[in-house]
């Protein structure tokens, strides 16, 4: 009976994996087909050609290089600022008796409960008033502001459950608040920070809504609006569009593979807690 259940489970997981990998493999294969092949036989047919010139077209003619640089210039500072500020806020709210700390935490989290669509016009107007409109700094500020509450909430749960004796021992040894935070709390919350870092990088890198809200110039657009423009530039060249999609997916896949061990351990620790 147990072998039957195990076999059924493995079969189901294989089918789900194929269901997920199917569209991904289809896009990768289509990105290596020529335009004439797709035009003659359709996008769903078996490939009869192989070319990598589509990646050159997406990389140079489609502006993917510039868009990837812009995405990295937004994602890396946004992740670093968000997690740094969230870690400090979570440390203060979880380890010190601050009046109204639960209310403060709920207010920080409440901003994530608002639909982003109702905030598009206020955010765009505020960025214009501050002179940040159509700059990468505006997009960085938006990503940090809207992610800070959630990251603080998650890190607060991790830090709150750490034994208080660790902090007391560090205090007895003469460590100050800054030393306790940097040398004790941050190393202990590394799995959570790695998991949040991978998730936040993926969210920010793949964001489209806020990018087209606070940015206007093509030279400042990150990769997701660039893919939208690529679809308009190469209307019927589905192979070039597929190549641009593959290029855009490489950084997020690389980040996940790099932090996979920390990501899984962070999720497992969060599930236990």
CSV table of C-alpha atoms in Angstrom, one decimal:
chain,number,residue,atom,x,y,z
A,1,UNK,CA,0.0,0.0,0.0
A,2,UNK,CA,2.8,2.4,0.9
A,3,UNK,CA,4.6,1.6,-2.3
A,4,UNK,CA,1.5,2.3,-4.3
A,5,UNK,CA,1.0,5.7,-2.6
A,6,UNK,CA,4.7,6.5,-3.2
A,7,UNK,CA,4.4,5.6,-6.8
A,8,UNK,CA,1.2,7.6,-7.3
A,9,UNK,CA,2.9,10.6,-5.6
A,10,UNK,CA,6.0,10.4,-7.7
A,11,UNK,CA,3.8,10.0,-10.9
A,12,UNK,CA,1.8,13.0,-9.9
A,13,UNK,CA,4.9,15.1,-9.2
A,14,UNK,CA,6.4,14.1,-12.6
A,15,UNK,CA,3.2,15.1,-14.4
A,16,UNK,CA,3.1,18.5,-12.6
A,17,UNK,CA,6.7,19.1,-13.4
A,18,UNK,CA,6.1,18.4,-17.1
A,19,UNK,CA,3.1,20.6,-17.0
A,20,UNK,CA,5.2,23.4,-15.6
A,21,UNK,CA,8.3,22.8,-17.8
A,22,UNK,CA,6.3,22.4,-21.0
A,23,UNK,CA,5.6,26.1,-21.7
A,24,UNK,CA,9.2,27.0,-20.6
A,25,UNK,CA,10.7,24.5,-23.0
A,26,UNK,CA,8.3,25.6,-25.8
A,27,UNK,CA,9.6,29.2,-25.4
A,28,UNK,CA,13.2,28.1,-25.4
A,29,UNK,CA,12.7,26.0,-28.5
A,30,UNK,CA,10.8,28.8,-30.3
A,31,UNK,CA,13.6,31.2,-29.5
A,32,UNK,CA,16.0,29.1,-31.6
A,33,UNK,CA,13.8,28.8,-34.6
A,34,UNK,CA,14.0,31.0,-37.7
A,35,UNK,CA,11.2,33.4,-38.7
A,36,UNK,CA,10.7,31.6,-42.0
A,37,UNK,CA,10.2,28.3,-40.1
A,38,UNK,CA,7.6,29.7,-37.8
A,39,UNK,CA,5.8,31.6,-40.6
A,40,UNK,CA,5.6,28.4,-42.7
A,41,UNK,CA,4.7,25.8,-40.1
A,42,UNK,CA,3.3,27.8,-37.1
A,43,UNK,CA,4.6,28.3,-33.6
A,44,UNK,CA,3.2,25.0,-32.4
A,45,UNK,CA,5.0,22.8,-34.9
A,46,UNK,CA,8.2,20.9,-34.5
A,47,UNK,CA,11.3,22.9,-35.1
A,48,UNK,CA,12.9,22.6,-38.6
A,49,UNK,CA,15.6,25.2,-38.1
A,50,UNK,CA,18.1,26.3,-35.5
A,51,UNK,CA,19.5,29.8,-35.1
A,52,UNK,CA,20.9,32.0,-32.3
A,53,UNK,CA,20.6,35.2,-34.3
A,54,UNK,CA,17.3,35.8,-32.5
A,55,UNK,CA,19.2,36.4,-29.2
A,56,UNK,CA,21.5,38.9,-31.0
A,57,UNK,CA,18.4,40.8,-32.3
A,58,UNK,CA,16.8,40.9,-28.9
A,59,UNK,CA,20.1,41.8,-27.2
A,60,UNK,CA,21.1,44.7,-29.5
A,61,UNK,CA,18.1,45.7,-31.7
A,62,UNK,CA,15.6,45.2,-28.9
A,63,UNK,CA,17.5,47.0,-26.2
A,64,UNK,CA,17.7,44.0,-23.8
A,65,UNK,CA,21.2,44.9,-22.7
A,66,UNK,CA,20.2,48.4,-21.6
A,67,UNK,CA,17.0,47.1,-20.0
A,68,UNK,CA,18.9,44.4,-18.0
A,69,UNK,CA,21.3,47.0,-16.7
A,70,UNK,CA,18.5,49.2,-15.6
A,71,UNK,CA,16.8,46.3,-13.9
A,72,UNK,CA,19.9,45.5,-12.0
A,73,UNK,CA,20.4,49.1,-11.0
A,74,UNK,CA,16.9,49.0,-9.5
A,75,UNK,CA,16.7,45.5,-8.1
A,76,UNK,CA,20.1,45.3,-6.2
A,77,UNK,CA,19.8,48.6,-4.3
A,78,UNK,CA,16.1,48.0,-3.6
A,79,UNK,CA,16.7,44.6,-2.2
A,80,UNK,CA,19.6,45.8,-0.1
A,81,UNK,CA,17.8,48.9,1.3
A,82,UNK,CA,14.6,46.9,1.9
A,83,UNK,CA,16.2,44.1,3.8
A,84,UNK,CA,18.5,46.4,5.7
A,85,UNK,CA,15.8,48.7,6.9
A,86,UNK,CA,13.4,45.8,7.5
A,87,UNK,CA,16.0,43.9,9.6
A,88,UNK,CA,16.6,47.0,11.8
A,89,UNK,CA,12.9,47.6,12.2
A,90,UNK,CA,12.2,44.0,13.0
A,91,UNK,CA,15.1,43.9,15.5
A,92,UNK,CA,13.8,46.9,17.3
A,93,UNK,CA,10.1,45.8,17.3
A,94,UNK,CA,10.9,42.2,18.4
A,95,UNK,CA,13.7,42.6,21.0
A,96,UNK,CA,12.8,45.9,22.8
A,97,UNK,CA,9.7,47.0,24.7
A,98,UNK,CA,8.5,49.8,22.4
A,99,UNK,CA,5.1,51.2,23.3
A,100,UNK,CA,2.6,50.4,20.6
A,101,UNK,CA,5.0,48.1,18.7
A,102,UNK,CA,2.2,45.8,17.6
A,103,UNK,CA,0.3,48.8,16.2
A,104,UNK,CA,3.4,50.0,14.4
A,105,UNK,CA,3.9,46.6,12.9
A,106,UNK,CA,0.3,46.3,11.8
A,107,UNK,CA,0.4,49.8,10.3
A,108,UNK,CA,3.5,48.9,8.3
A,109,UNK,CA,1.8,45.8,7.1
A,110,UNK,CA,-1.5,47.5,6.2
A,111,UNK,CA,0.1,49.3,3.3
A,112,UNK,CA,0.5,46.0,1.5
A,113,UNK,CA,-3.2,45.3,1.8
A,114,UNK,CA,-4.1,48.2,-0.4
A,115,UNK,CA,-4.7,47.4,-4.1
A,116,UNK,CA,-1.8,49.0,-6.0
A,117,UNK,CA,-4.1,50.2,-8.7
A,118,UNK,CA,-5.6,52.8,-6.5
A,119,UNK,CA,-2.2,54.2,-5.6
A,120,UNK,CA,-0.9,54.6,-9.2
A,121,UNK,CA,-1.9,58.2,-9.7
A,122,UNK,CA,-0.9,59.4,-6.1
A,123,UNK,CA,2.5,57.7,-6.5
A,124,UNK,CA,3.0,59.3,-10.0
A,125,UNK,CA,2.0,62.7,-8.8
A,126,UNK,CA,4.2,62.5,-5.7
A,127,UNK,CA,7.2,61.5,-7.8
A,128,UNK,CA,6.6,64.5,-10.0
A,129,UNK,CA,6.4,66.9,-7.0
A,130,UNK,CA,9.6,65.5,-5.6
A,131,UNK,CA,11.4,65.8,-9.0
A,132,UNK,CA,12.1,62.1,-9.1
A,133,UNK,CA,9.7,61.2,-11.9
A,134,UNK,CA,11.3,59.3,-14.8
A,135,UNK,CA,14.3,58.4,-12.8
A,136,UNK,CA,15.5,55.1,-11.5
A,137,UNK,CA,15.5,56.6,-8.0
A,138,UNK,CA,11.7,56.9,-8.1
A,139,UNK,CA,11.3,53.2,-8.9
A,140,UNK,CA,13.8,52.3,-6.2
A,141,UNK,CA,11.9,54.4,-3.6
A,142,UNK,CA,8.6,52.8,-4.6
A,143,UNK,CA,9.9,49.2,-4.4
A,144,UNK,CA,11.5,49.9,-1.0
A,145,UNK,CA,8.4,51.6,0.4
A,146,UNK,CA,5.9,49.0,-0.7
A,147,UNK,CA,8.1,46.0,0.3
A,148,UNK,CA,9.3,47.3,3.7
A,149,UNK,CA,6.2,46.4,5.7
A,150,UNK,CA,6.0,42.8,4.5
A,151,UNK,CA,9.8,42.2,5.0
A,152,UNK,CA,9.6,43.6,8.5
A,153,UNK,CA,6.7,41.4,9.4
A,154,UNK,CA,8.4,38.3,8.2
A,155,UNK,CA,11.8,39.1,9.9
A,156,UNK,CA,9.9,40.2,13.1
A,157,UNK,CA,8.5,36.6,13.4
A,158,UNK,CA,12.0,35.1,13.1
A,159,UNK,CA,13.7,37.4,15.5
A,160,UNK,CA,11.0,37.3,18.0
A,161,UNK,CA,11.3,33.5,18.3
A,162,UNK,CA,15.1,33.6,18.9
A,163,UNK,CA,16.0,32.8,22.6
A,164,UNK,CA,16.4,35.9,24.7
A,165,UNK,CA,19.3,34.3,26.5
A,166,UNK,CA,21.4,34.9,23.4
A,167,UNK,CA,20.9,38.6,23.6
A,168,UNK,CA,21.4,38.6,27.3
A,169,UNK,CA,24.7,36.7,27.0
A,170,UNK,CA,26.0,39.2,24.4
A,171,UNK,CA,25.0,42.1,26.6
A,172,UNK,CA,26.9,40.6,29.6
A,173,UNK,CA,29.9,40.2,27.3
A,174,UNK,CA,29.8,43.9,26.7
A,175,UNK,CA,28.2,44.0,23.3
A,176,UNK,CA,26.2,47.1,22.5
A,177,UNK,CA,23.0,47.3,20.6
A,178,UNK,CA,24.7,47.7,17.2
A,179,UNK,CA,27.0,44.7,17.9
A,180,UNK,CA,24.1,42.5,19.0
A,181,UNK,CA,22.3,43.4,15.8
A,182,UNK,CA,25.2,42.9,13.3
A,183,UNK,CA,27.1,40.0,15.0
A,184,UNK,CA,24.2,38.0,16.7
A,185,UNK,CA,20.8,38.7,15.1
A,186,UNK,CA,21.8,39.0,11.5
A,187,UNK,CA,23.8,35.7,11.3
A,188,UNK,CA,21.0,33.9,13.0
A,189,UNK,CA,18.4,35.2,10.6
A,190,UNK,CA,20.5,34.5,7.5
A,191,UNK,CA,18.1,31.8,6.1
A,192,UNK,CA,15.2,34.2,6.3
A,193,UNK,CA,17.2,37.1,4.8
A,194,UNK,CA,18.3,34.8,1.9
A,195,UNK,CA,14.8,33.6,1.3
A,196,UNK,CA,13.4,37.2,1.3
A,197,UNK,CA,16.3,38.4,-0.8
A,198,UNK,CA,15.6,35.8,-3.5
A,199,UNK,CA,11.9,36.5,-3.4
A,200,UNK,CA,12.2,40.3,-3.4
A,201,UNK,CA,14.7,40.3,-6.2
A,202,UNK,CA,12.3,38.2,-8.3
A,203,UNK,CA,9.4,40.5,-7.5
A,204,UNK,CA,11.3,43.7,-8.2
A,205,UNK,CA,13.1,42.4,-11.3
A,206,UNK,CA,9.8,41.2,-12.8
A,207,UNK,CA,7.7,44.2,-11.9
A,208,UNK,CA,5.9,46.0,-14.7
A,209,UNK,CA,3.2,48.1,-13.0
A,210,UNK,CA,5.4,50.5,-11.0
A,211,UNK,CA,7.9,50.8,-13.8
A,212,UNK,CA,5.4,52.1,-16.3
A,213,UNK,CA,3.9,54.3,-13.6
A,214,UNK,CA,7.0,56.3,-12.6
A,215,UNK,CA,9.1,56.0,-15.7
A,216,UNK,CA,8.6,57.4,-19.2
A,217,UNK,CA,11.8,57.4,-21.2
A,218,UNK,CA,12.8,54.2,-23.0
A,219,UNK,CA,16.4,54.6,-21.8
A,220,UNK,CA,15.3,54.2,-18.2
A,221,UNK,CA,12.9,51.3,-18.7
A,222,UNK,CA,13.8,48.0,-17.0
A,223,UNK,CA,13.4,44.6,-18.6
A,224,UNK,CA,9.7,44.0,-18.3
A,225,UNK,CA,8.6,47.2,-20.0
A,226,UNK,CA,11.4,46.5,-22.6
A,227,UNK,CA,9.8,43.2,-23.3
A,228,UNK,CA,6.5,44.9,-23.8
A,229,UNK,CA,8.2,47.3,-26.3
A,230,UNK,CA,9.9,44.4,-27.9
A,231,UNK,CA,6.5,42.9,-28.7
A,232,UNK,CA,5.5,46.1,-30.4
A,233,UNK,CA,8.8,46.3,-32.3
A,234,UNK,CA,8.9,42.7,-33.5
A,235,UNK,CA,5.1,42.2,-33.8
A,236,UNK,CA,5.2,39.0,-35.8
A,237,UNK,CA,8.7,37.8,-34.9
A,238,UNK,CA,7.7,35.5,-32.1
A,239,UNK,CA,11.2,33.9,-32.1
A,240,UNK,CA,12.8,37.2,-31.2
A,241,UNK,CA,10.2,37.9,-28.5
A,242,UNK,CA,10.8,34.4,-27.1
A,243,UNK,CA,14.6,35.0,-27.1
A,244,UNK,CA,14.0,38.3,-25.2
A,245,UNK,CA,11.9,36.4,-22.6
A,246,UNK,CA,14.6,33.8,-22.1
A,247,UNK,CA,17.3,36.5,-21.6
A,248,UNK,CA,15.1,38.3,-19.1
A,249,UNK,CA,14.5,35.1,-17.1
A,250,UNK,CA,18.2,34.3,-16.7
A,251,UNK,CA,19.1,36.7,-13.8
A,252,UNK,CA,16.2,35.6,-11.6
A,253,UNK,CA,16.9,31.9,-12.3
A,254,UNK,CA,20.6,32.5,-11.4
A,255,UNK,CA,19.7,34.2,-8.2
A,256,UNK,CA,17.4,31.3,-7.2
A,257,UNK,CA,20.0,28.7,-8.0
A,258,UNK,CA,22.6,30.7,-6.0
A,259,UNK,CA,20.5,31.0,-2.9
A,260,UNK,CA,18.5,27.8,-3.3
A,261,UNK,CA,19.8,26.1,-0.1
A,262,UNK,CA,19.1,29.2,2.0
A,263,UNK,CA,15.8,29.7,0.3
A,264,UNK,CA,14.5,26.2,1.1
A,265,UNK,CA,15.9,26.3,4.7
A,266,UNK,CA,14.3,29.7,5.3
A,267,UNK,CA,10.9,28.5,4.1
A,268,UNK,CA,11.2,25.3,6.2
A,269,UNK,CA,12.1,27.3,9.3
A,270,UNK,CA,9.2,29.6,8.7
A,271,UNK,CA,6.8,26.7,8.3
A,272,UNK,CA,8.0,25.2,11.6
A,273,UNK,CA,7.6,28.5,13.4
